[in-house]
Coordinates of N, CA, C and O in Angstrom, one line a residue:
M1 N -132.8 -114.0 -87.1 CA -131.7 -113.2 -87.7 C -131.3 -112.0 -86.8 O -132.2 -111.3 -86.4
T2 N -130.0 -111.9 -86.5 CA -129.6 -110.8 -85.6 C -129.6 -109.5 -86.4 O -129.6 -109.5 -87.6
L3 N -129.5 -108.4 -85.6 CA -129.4 -107.1 -86.2 C -128.2 -107.0 -87.1 O -128.2 -106.4 -88.2
K4 N -127.1 -107.5 -86.6 CA -125.8 -107.4 -87.3 C -125.9 -108.2 -88.6 O -125.5 -107.7 -89.7
T5 N -126.5 -109.4 -88.6 CA -126.6 -110.2 -89.8 C -127.6 -109.5 -90.8 O -127.3 -109.4 -92.0
L6 N -128.7 -108.9 -90.3 CA -129.6 -108.2 -91.1 C -129.0 -107.0 -91.8 O -129.1 -106.7 -93.0
T7 N -128.2 -106.2 -91.0 CA -127.6 -105.0 -91.5 C -126.6 -105.4 -92.6 O -126.5 -104.8 -93.6
L8 N -125.8 -106.4 -92.3 CA -124.8 -106.8 -93.3 C -125.5 -107.4 -94.6 O -125.1 -107.0 -95.7
S9 N -126.6 -108.1 -94.4 CA -127.3 -108.6 -95.6 C -127.9 -107.5 -96.4 O -128.1 -107.6 -97.6
L10 N -128.3 -106.4 -95.8 CA -128.8 -105.3 -96.5 C -127.7 -104.5 -97.2 O -128.0 -103.9 -98.3
L11 N -126.6 -104.4 -96.6 CA -125.5 -103.6 -97.1 C -124.7 -104.4 -98.2 O -124.2 -103.7 -99.2
L12 N -124.7 -105.7 -98.2 CA -123.9 -106.5 -99.1 C -124.3 -106.2 -100.6 O -123.4 -105.9 -101.4
P13 N -125.6 -106.3 -100.9 CA -126.0 -106.0 -102.3 C -125.6 -104.6 -102.8 O -125.1 -104.4 -103.9
L14 N -125.7 -103.6 -101.9 CA -125.4 -102.3 -102.2 C -123.9 -102.2 -102.5 O -123.4 -101.6 -103.5
L15 N -123.1 -102.8 -101.6 CA -121.6 -102.7 -101.8 C -121.2 -103.4 -103.1 O -120.3 -103.0 -103.8
L16 N -121.8 -104.6 -103.4 CA -121.5 -105.3 -104.6 C -121.9 -104.5 -105.8 O -121.2 -104.6 -106.8
A17 N -123.0 -103.8 -105.8 CA -123.4 -103.0 -106.9 C -122.5 -101.8 -107.2 O -122.4 -101.4 -108.3
T18 N -121.8 -101.3 -106.2 CA -121.0 -100.1 -106.4 C -119.6 -100.4 -106.6 O -118.8 -99.4 -106.8
T19 N -119.1 -101.6 -106.5 CA -117.7 -101.9 -106.6 C -117.3 -102.1 -108.1 O -118.1 -102.7 -108.8
A20 N -116.1 -101.8 -108.4 CA -115.6 -102.0 -109.8 C -115.1 -103.5 -109.8 O -114.5 -103.9 -108.9
G21 N -115.3 -104.2 -110.9 CA -114.8 -105.5 -111.1 C -113.4 -105.6 -111.5 O -113.1 -105.7 -112.7
A22 N -112.5 -105.7 -110.6 CA -111.0 -105.8 -111.0 C -110.7 -107.3 -111.0 O -111.2 -108.0 -110.1
T23 N -109.8 -107.7 -111.8 CA -109.3 -109.1 -111.8 C -107.8 -109.1 -111.8 O -107.2 -108.1 -112.4
Q24 N -107.2 -110.1 -111.2 CA -105.7 -110.2 -111.3 C -105.4 -111.7 -111.6 O -106.2 -112.5 -111.2
A25 N -104.3 -111.9 -112.2 CA -103.9 -113.2 -112.6 C -103.3 -113.9 -111.3 O -102.7 -113.3 -110.5
Q26 N -103.5 -115.2 -111.2 CA -103.0 -116.0 -110.1 C -101.6 -116.4 -110.5 O -101.4 -116.9 -111.6
S27 N -100.6 -116.3 -109.6 CA -99.3 -116.7 -109.9 C -98.8 -117.7 -108.9 O -99.6 -118.3 -108.2
D28 N -97.5 -118.0 -108.8 CA -97.0 -118.9 -107.8 C -97.4 -118.6 -106.4 O -97.8 -117.4 -106.1
S29 N -97.3 -119.5 -105.6 CA -97.6 -119.3 -104.1 C -96.7 -118.3 -103.5 O -95.5 -118.1 -104.0
P30 N -97.1 -117.7 -102.4 CA -96.2 -116.8 -101.7 C -95.0 -117.5 -101.2 O -94.9 -118.7 -101.1
S31 N -94.0 -116.7 -100.9 CA -92.8 -117.2 -100.3 C -93.1 -118.0 -99.0 O -94.1 -117.8 -98.4
T32 N -92.1 -118.9 -98.6 CA -92.3 -119.6 -97.4 C -92.3 -118.7 -96.2 O -92.7 -119.1 -95.1
R33 N -91.7 -117.5 -96.3 CA -91.7 -116.5 -95.3 C -92.2 -115.2 -95.9 O -91.4 -114.3 -96.3
P34 N -93.6 -115.1 -96.0 CA -94.1 -113.9 -96.6 C -93.7 -112.6 -95.9 O -93.5 -112.6 -94.7
T35 N -93.6 -111.5 -96.7 CA -93.3 -110.2 -96.2 C -94.5 -109.3 -96.6 O -95.1 -109.5 -97.6
L36 N -94.7 -108.3 -95.7 CA -95.8 -107.4 -95.9 C -95.5 -106.2 -95.0 O -95.3 -106.4 -93.9
S37 N -95.6 -105.0 -95.6 CA -95.4 -103.8 -94.8 C -96.2 -102.7 -95.4 O -96.6 -102.7 -96.6
G38 N -96.4 -101.6 -94.7 CA -97.1 -100.5 -95.1 C -97.9 -99.9 -94.0 O -97.3 -99.7 -92.9
H39 N -99.2 -99.5 -94.2 CA -100.0 -98.9 -93.2 C -101.3 -99.5 -93.2 O -101.9 -100.0 -94.2
T40 N -101.9 -99.5 -92.0 CA -103.3 -100.0 -91.8 C -104.2 -98.9 -92.3 O -103.8 -97.8 -92.5
S41 N -105.5 -99.3 -92.4 CA -106.5 -98.3 -92.8 C -106.6 -97.2 -91.8 O -107.2 -96.1 -92.1
R42 N -106.2 -97.4 -90.6 CA -106.3 -96.4 -89.5 C -104.9 -95.7 -89.3 O -104.7 -94.9 -88.4
G43 N -104.0 -95.9 -90.3 CA -102.8 -95.1 -90.3 C -101.6 -95.7 -89.5 O -100.6 -95.0 -89.4
E44 N -101.8 -96.8 -88.9 CA -100.7 -97.4 -88.1 C -99.7 -98.1 -89.1 O -100.1 -98.6 -90.1
E45 N -98.4 -97.9 -88.7 CA -97.4 -98.6 -89.5 C -97.5 -100.1 -89.2 O -97.8 -100.5 -88.1
L46 N -97.2 -100.9 -90.3 CA -97.3 -102.3 -90.1 C -96.2 -103.1 -90.8 O -95.8 -102.6 -91.9
D47 N -95.7 -104.1 -90.2 CA -94.7 -105.0 -90.8 C -95.0 -106.4 -90.3 O -95.0 -106.5 -89.0
L48 N -95.1 -107.4 -91.1 CA -95.3 -108.7 -90.6 C -94.3 -109.1 -89.6 O -94.6 -109.8 -88.6
A49 N -93.1 -108.7 -89.7 CA -92.0 -109.0 -88.8 C -92.3 -108.6 -87.4 O -91.8 -109.2 -86.5
Q50 N -93.1 -107.6 -87.2 CA -93.4 -107.1 -85.8 C -94.2 -108.1 -85.0 O -94.2 -108.0 -83.8
W51 N -94.7 -109.1 -85.7 CA -95.5 -110.1 -85.0 C -94.8 -111.5 -84.9 O -95.4 -112.5 -84.7
R52 N -93.5 -111.5 -85.1 CA -92.7 -112.7 -84.8 C -93.0 -113.1 -83.4 O -93.0 -112.3 -82.5
G53 N -93.2 -114.4 -83.2 CA -93.6 -114.9 -81.9 C -95.1 -115.0 -81.7 O -95.6 -115.5 -80.7
Q54 N -95.9 -114.6 -82.7 CA -97.3 -114.7 -82.8 C -97.7 -115.4 -84.0 O -97.0 -115.4 -85.0
V55 N -98.9 -116.1 -84.0 CA -99.5 -116.7 -85.2 C -100.2 -115.6 -85.9 O -100.9 -114.7 -85.4
V56 N -100.0 -115.5 -87.3 CA -100.6 -114.5 -88.1 C -101.4 -115.1 -89.2 O -100.9 -116.0 -89.9
L57 N -102.6 -114.7 -89.3 CA -103.4 -115.1 -90.4 C -103.5 -113.9 -91.4 O -104.0 -112.8 -91.0
V58 N -103.0 -114.1 -92.6 CA -103.1 -113.0 -93.6 C -104.3 -113.4 -94.5 O -104.3 -114.5 -95.1
Y59 N -105.2 -112.5 -94.6 CA -106.5 -112.8 -95.4 C -106.6 -111.8 -96.5 O -106.8 -110.6 -96.3
L60 N -106.4 -112.2 -97.8 CA -106.5 -111.4 -98.9 C -107.9 -111.5 -99.5 O -108.4 -112.5 -99.7
W61 N -108.5 -110.3 -99.7 CA -109.9 -110.2 -100.0 C -110.2 -109.0 -100.9 O -109.4 -108.1 -101.0
S62 N -111.5 -109.0 -101.4 CA -111.9 -107.8 -102.1 C -113.4 -107.6 -101.9 O -114.1 -108.6 -101.5
T63 N -113.9 -106.5 -102.2 CA -115.4 -106.2 -102.1 C -116.1 -106.9 -103.3 O -117.4 -106.9 -103.3
D64 N -115.4 -107.4 -104.3 CA -116.0 -108.1 -105.4 C -116.3 -109.5 -105.0 O -116.8 -110.3 -105.8
C65 N -115.9 -110.0 -103.8 CA -115.9 -111.4 -103.4 C -117.0 -111.6 -102.3 O -116.7 -111.2 -101.2
P66 N -118.1 -112.1 -102.6 CA -119.1 -112.4 -101.6 C -118.6 -113.2 -100.4 O -119.0 -113.0 -99.3
V67 N -117.8 -114.3 -100.8 CA -117.3 -115.1 -99.7 C -116.4 -114.3 -98.8 O -116.5 -114.5 -97.5
C68 N -115.6 -113.4 -99.3 CA -114.7 -112.6 -98.5 C -115.5 -111.7 -97.6 O -115.2 -111.6 -96.4
L69 N -116.6 -111.1 -98.1 CA -117.4 -110.2 -97.3 C -118.1 -110.9 -96.2 O -118.2 -110.3 -95.1
D70 N -118.5 -112.1 -96.4 CA -119.1 -112.9 -95.4 C -118.1 -113.3 -94.3 O -118.4 -113.4 -93.1
R71 N -116.9 -113.6 -94.7 CA -115.9 -114.1 -93.8 C -115.4 -113.0 -92.8 O -115.0 -113.3 -91.6
L72 N -115.2 -111.8 -93.2 CA -114.6 -110.7 -92.4 C -115.4 -110.5 -91.1 O -114.7 -110.4 -90.0
P73 N -116.7 -110.4 -91.0 CA -117.4 -110.3 -89.7 C -117.1 -111.5 -88.9 O -116.9 -111.4 -87.6
E74 N -117.1 -112.7 -89.5 CA -116.8 -113.9 -88.7 C -115.4 -113.8 -88.1 O -115.2 -114.2 -86.9
L75 N -114.4 -113.4 -88.8 CA -113.1 -113.2 -88.3 C -113.0 -112.3 -87.1 O -112.4 -112.6 -86.1
R76 N -113.7 -111.2 -87.3 CA -113.7 -110.2 -86.1 C -114.4 -110.8 -84.9 O -113.9 -110.7 -83.8
R77 N -115.5 -111.5 -85.1 CA -116.2 -112.1 -84.0 C -115.3 -113.2 -83.3 O -115.3 -113.2 -82.1
N78 N -114.6 -114.0 -84.1 CA -113.8 -115.0 -83.5 C -112.6 -114.4 -82.7 O -112.1 -115.1 -81.8
L79 N -112.2 -113.2 -83.1 CA -111.1 -112.6 -82.3 C -111.4 -112.4 -80.9 O -110.5 -112.4 -80.1
A80 N -112.6 -112.2 -80.6 CA -113.0 -112.0 -79.2 C -112.5 -113.1 -78.3 O -112.1 -112.9 -77.2
G81 N -112.6 -114.3 -78.8 CA -112.1 -115.5 -78.0 C -110.6 -115.6 -78.0 O -110.1 -116.4 -77.2
W82 N -109.9 -114.9 -78.8 CA -108.4 -114.9 -78.9 C -107.8 -113.8 -78.2 O -106.6 -113.6 -78.2
R83 N -108.6 -112.9 -77.5 CA -108.0 -111.7 -76.9 C -107.0 -112.1 -75.9 O -107.2 -113.1 -75.1
G84 N -105.8 -111.5 -75.9 CA -104.7 -111.8 -75.0 C -103.9 -113.0 -75.5 O -102.9 -113.3 -74.8
R85 N -104.2 -113.6 -76.6 CA -103.4 -114.7 -77.1 C -102.5 -114.2 -78.2 O -102.8 -113.1 -78.8
P86 N -101.4 -114.9 -78.6 CA -100.5 -114.5 -79.6 C -101.0 -114.8 -81.0 O -100.5 -115.6 -81.7
F87 N -102.1 -114.0 -81.4 CA -102.7 -114.2 -82.7 C -103.2 -112.9 -83.3 O -103.8 -112.1 -82.6
V88 N -102.9 -112.7 -84.6 CA -103.2 -111.4 -85.3 C -103.7 -111.8 -86.6 O -103.3 -112.8 -87.3
I89 N -104.7 -111.0 -87.1 CA -105.2 -111.2 -88.5 C -104.9 -109.9 -89.2 O -105.2 -108.8 -88.7
V90 N -104.3 -110.1 -90.4 CA -104.0 -108.9 -91.3 C -104.9 -109.2 -92.5 O -104.6 -110.1 -93.3
A91 N -105.9 -108.3 -92.7 CA -106.9 -108.5 -93.8 C -106.5 -107.5 -94.9 O -106.6 -106.3 -94.7
V92 N -105.9 -108.0 -96.0 CA -105.4 -107.2 -97.0 C -106.4 -107.1 -98.2 O -106.7 -108.1 -98.9
N93 N -106.9 -105.9 -98.3 CA -107.9 -105.6 -99.4 C -107.2 -105.4 -100.7 O -106.2 -104.7 -100.8
Q94 N -107.8 -106.0 -101.8 CA -107.2 -105.8 -103.1 C -108.0 -105.0 -104.1 O -107.8 -105.1 -105.3
D95 N -109.0 -104.2 -103.6 CA -109.8 -103.4 -104.5 C -109.0 -102.4 -105.3 O -107.9 -101.9 -104.8
T96 N -109.4 -102.1 -106.4 CA -108.8 -101.1 -107.3 C -109.0 -99.7 -106.7 O -108.1 -98.9 -106.7
R97 N -110.2 -99.5 -106.2 CA -110.5 -98.1 -105.7 C -110.5 -98.2 -104.1 O -111.2 -99.0 -103.5
M98 N -109.8 -97.2 -103.5 CA -109.8 -97.1 -102.1 C -111.2 -96.8 -101.5 O -111.5 -97.3 -100.4
A99 N -112.0 -96.1 -102.3 CA -113.3 -95.7 -101.8 C -114.2 -97.0 -101.6 O -115.0 -97.0 -100.6
D100 N -114.0 -98.0 -102.4 CA -114.7 -99.3 -102.2 C -114.3 -100.0 -100.9 O -115.1 -100.4 -100.1
F101 N -113.0 -100.0 -100.7 CA -112.4 -100.6 -99.5 C -113.0 -99.8 -98.2 O -113.5 -100.4 -97.3
K102 N -112.9 -98.5 -98.3 CA -113.3 -97.7 -97.1 C -114.8 -97.8 -96.9 O -115.2 -97.8 -95.7
A103 N -115.6 -97.8 -97.9 CA -117.1 -98.0 -97.7 C -117.4 -99.3 -97.0 O -118.2 -99.4 -96.1
Y104 N -116.7 -100.4 -97.4 CA -117.0 -101.7 -96.8 C -116.4 -101.7 -95.3 O -117.1 -102.2 -94.4
E105 N -115.3 -101.0 -95.1 CA -114.8 -101.0 -93.7 C -115.8 -100.3 -92.8 O -116.0 -100.7 -91.7
Q106 N -116.4 -99.2 -93.3 CA -117.4 -98.5 -92.5 C -118.6 -99.4 -92.2 O -119.1 -99.5 -91.1
A107 N -119.1 -100.2 -93.2 CA -120.2 -101.1 -93.0 C -119.8 -102.2 -92.1 O -120.6 -102.6 -91.2
L108 N -118.6 -102.7 -92.2 CA -118.1 -103.7 -91.3 C -118.0 -103.2 -89.8 O -118.5 -103.9 -88.9
D109 N -117.5 -102.0 -89.7 CA -117.5 -101.4 -88.3 C -118.9 -101.3 -87.7 O -119.0 -101.4 -86.5
A110 N -119.9 -101.0 -88.6 CA -121.2 -100.8 -88.1 C -121.8 -102.1 -87.5 O -122.7 -102.1 -86.6
V111 N -121.4 -103.3 -88.1 CA -122.0 -104.5 -87.7 C -121.2 -105.4 -86.8 O -121.6 -106.3 -86.2
S112 N -119.9 -105.1 -86.8 CA -118.9 -105.8 -86.0 C -117.8 -104.9 -85.5 O -117.0 -104.4 -86.3
P113 N -117.8 -104.6 -84.2 CA -116.8 -103.6 -83.7 C -115.4 -104.0 -84.1 O -115.0 -105.2 -84.1
P114 N -114.5 -103.0 -84.4 CA -113.1 -103.2 -84.7 C -112.5 -104.0 -83.6 O -112.8 -103.8 -82.4
A115 N -111.6 -104.9 -84.0 CA -110.8 -105.7 -83.0 C -109.3 -105.3 -83.1 O -108.8 -105.2 -84.2
P116 N -108.7 -105.0 -82.0 CA -107.3 -104.5 -82.0 C -106.4 -105.6 -82.6 O -105.3 -105.2 -83.1
Q117 N -106.7 -106.9 -82.6 CA -105.9 -107.9 -83.2 C -106.1 -108.1 -84.7 O -105.5 -109.0 -85.3
M118 N -107.0 -107.3 -85.3 CA -107.2 -107.3 -86.7 C -106.9 -106.0 -87.4 O -107.3 -105.0 -87.0
K119 N -106.0 -106.1 -88.3 CA -105.5 -105.0 -89.1 C -106.0 -105.0 -90.5 O -105.8 -106.0 -91.2
L120 N -106.6 -103.9 -90.9 CA -107.1 -103.8 -92.3 C -106.1 -103.0 -93.1 O -105.7 -102.0 -92.7
V121 N -105.8 -103.5 -94.3 CA -104.8 -102.9 -95.1 C -105.3 -102.8 -96.6 O -106.0 -103.8 -97.0
W122 N -105.0 -101.7 -97.3 CA -105.4 -101.6 -98.7 C -104.1 -101.9 -99.5 O -103.1 -101.2 -99.4
R123 N -104.1 -103.0 -100.2 CA -102.9 -103.4 -100.9 C -102.4 -102.4 -102.0 O -101.2 -102.5 -102.3
R124 N -103.2 -101.6 -102.5 CA -102.8 -100.6 -103.5 C -102.2 -99.3 -102.9 O -101.9 -98.4 -103.7
D125 N -102.2 -99.2 -101.6 CA -101.6 -98.0 -101.0 C -100.2 -97.9 -101.5 O -99.4 -98.9 -101.6
P126 N -99.7 -96.7 -101.8 CA -98.4 -96.5 -102.4 C -97.3 -97.0 -101.4 O -96.2 -97.4 -101.8
A127 N -97.5 -97.0 -100.1 CA -96.5 -97.5 -99.1 C -96.5 -99.0 -98.9 O -95.7 -99.5 -98.3
H128 N -97.5 -99.7 -99.5 CA -97.7 -101.1 -99.3 C -96.6 -101.9 -100.1 O -96.3 -101.6 -101.3
R129 N -96.0 -102.8 -99.4 CA -95.0 -103.7 -100.1 C -95.3 -105.2 -99.6 O -95.6 -105.4 -98.4
D130 N -95.2 -106.1 -100.5 CA -95.3 -107.5 -100.1 C -94.7 -108.4 -101.1 O -94.4 -107.9 -102.2
N131 N -94.5 -109.7 -100.8 CA -94.0 -110.6 -101.8 C -95.0 -111.7 -102.0 O -94.6 -112.9 -102.3
L132 N -96.3 -111.4 -102.0 CA -97.3 -112.3 -102.1 C -97.7 -112.6 -103.6 O -98.5 -113.6 -103.8
G133 N -97.2 -111.9 -104.5 CA -97.5 -112.2 -105.9 C -98.9 -111.8 -106.2 O -99.6 -111.3 -105.4
D134 N -99.3 -112.1 -107.5 CA -100.7 -111.8 -107.9 C -101.6 -112.8 -107.2 O -101.3 -114.0 -107.0
Q135 N -102.7 -112.3 -106.7 CA -103.7 -113.2 -106.0 C -105.1 -113.0 -106.7 O -105.4 -112.0 -107.2
P136 N -105.9 -114.1 -106.7 CA -107.2 -114.0 -107.2 C -108.0 -112.9 -106.4 O -107.8 -112.8 -105.2
V137 N -108.9 -112.2 -107.1 CA -109.6 -111.1 -106.4 C -111.0 -111.6 -106.0 O -111.5 -111.3 -104.9
R138 N -111.6 -112.4 -106.8 CA -113.0 -112.8 -106.5 C -113.1 -114.1 -105.6 O -114.1 -114.7 -105.6
Q139 N -112.0 -114.4 -105.0 CA -112.0 -115.5 -104.0 C -111.0 -115.1 -103.0 O -110.0 -114.5 -103.3
P140 N -111.2 -115.4 -101.7 CA -110.2 -115.1 -100.7 C -109.0 -116.0 -100.8 O -109.1 -117.1 -101.3
T141 N -107.9 -115.5 -100.3 CA -106.7 -116.3 -100.1 C -106.3 -116.1 -98.7 O -106.2 -115.0 -98.2
T142 N -106.1 -117.2 -98.0 CA -105.8 -117.2 -96.6 C -104.4 -117.8 -96.4 O -104.2 -118.9 -96.9
L143 N -103.5 -117.1 -95.7 CA -102.2 -117.6 -95.4 C -102.1 -117.7 -93.9 O -102.3 -116.7 -93.2
L144 N -101.6 -118.8 -93.4 CA -101.4 -119.0 -92.0 C -99.9 -119.1 -91.7 O -99.3 -120.0 -92.3
L145 N -99.4 -118.2 -90.9 CA -98.0 -118.1 -90.6 C -97.8 -118.6 -89.1 O -98.5 -118.1 -88.2
N146 N -96.8 -119.4 -88.9 CA -96.5 -119.8 -87.5 C -95.8 -118.7 -86.8 O -95.5 -117.6 -87.4
R147 N -95.4 -119.0 -85.6 CA -94.7 -117.9 -84.8 C -93.4 -117.5 -85.3 O -92.9 -116.4 -84.9
D148 N -92.8 -118.2 -86.2 CA -91.5 -117.8 -86.8 C -91.7 -117.1 -88.1 O -90.8 -116.7 -88.8
G149 N -93.0 -116.8 -88.5 CA -93.3 -116.1 -89.7 C -93.3 -117.0 -90.9 O -93.2 -116.5 -92.1
V150 N -93.2 -118.3 -90.8 CA -93.2 -119.2 -91.9 C -94.6 -119.6 -92.3 O -95.4 -120.0 -91.4
L151 N -94.8 -119.7 -93.6 CA -96.1 -120.1 -94.1 C -96.3 -121.6 -93.9 O -95.5 -122.4 -94.3
V152 N -97.4 -121.9 -93.1 CA -97.7 -123.3 -92.8 C -98.9 -123.8 -93.5 O -99.2 -125.0 -93.6
K153 N -99.8 -122.8 -94.0 CA -101.0 -123.2 -94.7 C -101.4 -122.1 -95.7 O -101.4 -120.9 -95.3
E154 N -101.9 -122.5 -96.8 CA -102.4 -121.6 -97.8 C -103.7 -122.1 -98.3 O -103.8 -123.3 -98.7
V155 N -104.8 -121.3 -98.2 CA -106.1 -121.8 -98.7 C -106.6 -120.7 -99.7 O -106.7 -119.5 -99.4
R156 N -107.0 -121.2 -100.8 CA -107.7 -120.3 -101.8 C -109.2 -120.7 -101.8 O -109.5 -121.9 -102.0
G157 N -110.0 -119.7 -101.7 CA -111.5 -120.0 -101.6 C -111.9 -120.2 -100.2 O -111.3 -119.7 -99.2
G158 N -113.0 -121.0 -100.0 CA -113.5 -121.3 -98.7 C -112.6 -122.1 -97.8 O -111.8 -122.9 -98.4
W159 N -112.7 -122.0 -96.6 CA -111.9 -122.8 -95.6 C -112.4 -124.2 -95.5 O -113.6 -124.4 -95.3
P160 N -111.5 -125.2 -95.5 CA -111.9 -126.5 -95.2 C -112.2 -126.6 -93.7 O -111.7 -125.9 -92.8
A161 N -113.1 -127.6 -93.3 CA -113.4 -127.9 -91.9 C -112.1 -128.1 -91.2 O -111.1 -128.7 -91.7
G162 N -112.0 -127.6 -90.0 CA -110.9 -127.9 -89.2 C -109.8 -126.8 -89.2 O -108.8 -126.8 -88.5
T163 N -110.0 -125.7 -90.0 CA -109.0 -124.7 -90.1 C -108.9 -124.0 -88.7 O -107.7 -123.7 -88.3
W164 N -110.0 -123.7 -88.1 CA -109.9 -123.0 -86.7 C -109.1 -123.9 -85.8 O -108.4 -123.4 -84.9
D165 N -109.3 -125.2 -85.9 CA -108.6 -126.2 -85.0 C -107.1 -126.1 -85.3 O -106.3 -126.1 -84.3
E166 N -106.7 -125.9 -86.5 CA -105.3 -125.8 -86.9 C -104.7 -124.5 -86.3 O -103.6 -124.5 -85.8
I167 N -105.5 -123.4 -86.4 CA -105.1 -122.1 -85.8 C -104.9 -122.3 -84.3 O -103.9 -121.9 -83.8
A168 N -105.9 -122.9 -83.7 CA -105.8 -123.1 -82.2 C -104.6 -123.9 -81.8 O -103.9 -123.5 -80.8
E169 N -104.2 -124.9 -82.6 CA -103.1 -125.7 -82.3 C -101.8 -124.9 -82.3 O -100.9 -125.0 -81.5
L170 N -101.7 -124.0 -83.3 CA -100.5 -123.1 -83.4 C -100.5 -122.1 -82.3 O -99.4 -121.8 -81.8
V171 N -101.6 -121.5 -82.0 CA -101.7 -120.4 -81.0 C -101.5 -120.9 -79.6 O -100.7 -120.3 -78.8
L172 N -102.1 -122.1 -79.3 CA -102.0 -122.6 -77.9 C -100.8 -123.4 -77.6 O -100.6 -123.7 -76.4
N173 N -100.1 -123.8 -78.6 CA -98.9 -124.6 -78.3 C -97.6 -123.8 -78.5 O -97.4 -122.9 -79.1

């Protein structure tokens, strides 16, 4: 077991114990051309349209979701192999309390260094706008957008085998 894995496994129960259990109803799928704007957790302005010409993975998650918490370090680690490629991840947190989001972000930074191609966003920020509708909180939702900003894949829950291959096909072609 690596130090990063050990640190995350020690922090995960603490984070789960301190987060509030928010639920949201699931509604229709996002638009075929999702929109999202606001600010990243580091204060950068963000708009999905700024990444036209790049493949964008939008990952909706919460600290109430163990699958989500496990996936985020993996996403950061995988970005190292995509450095310099037209690929961005926008990880949209759905926690009710910003403190829960920020506490997990600090833990994530400690075990997996921030990646410039990954933007963390708190969905309840007053400046946040999107057309993604209600999303489940206790399971991740992953949206894959092609270079034109069009939704080409939506996954609720765990990823099926071959998802990274689909991403690679979009990024490399």
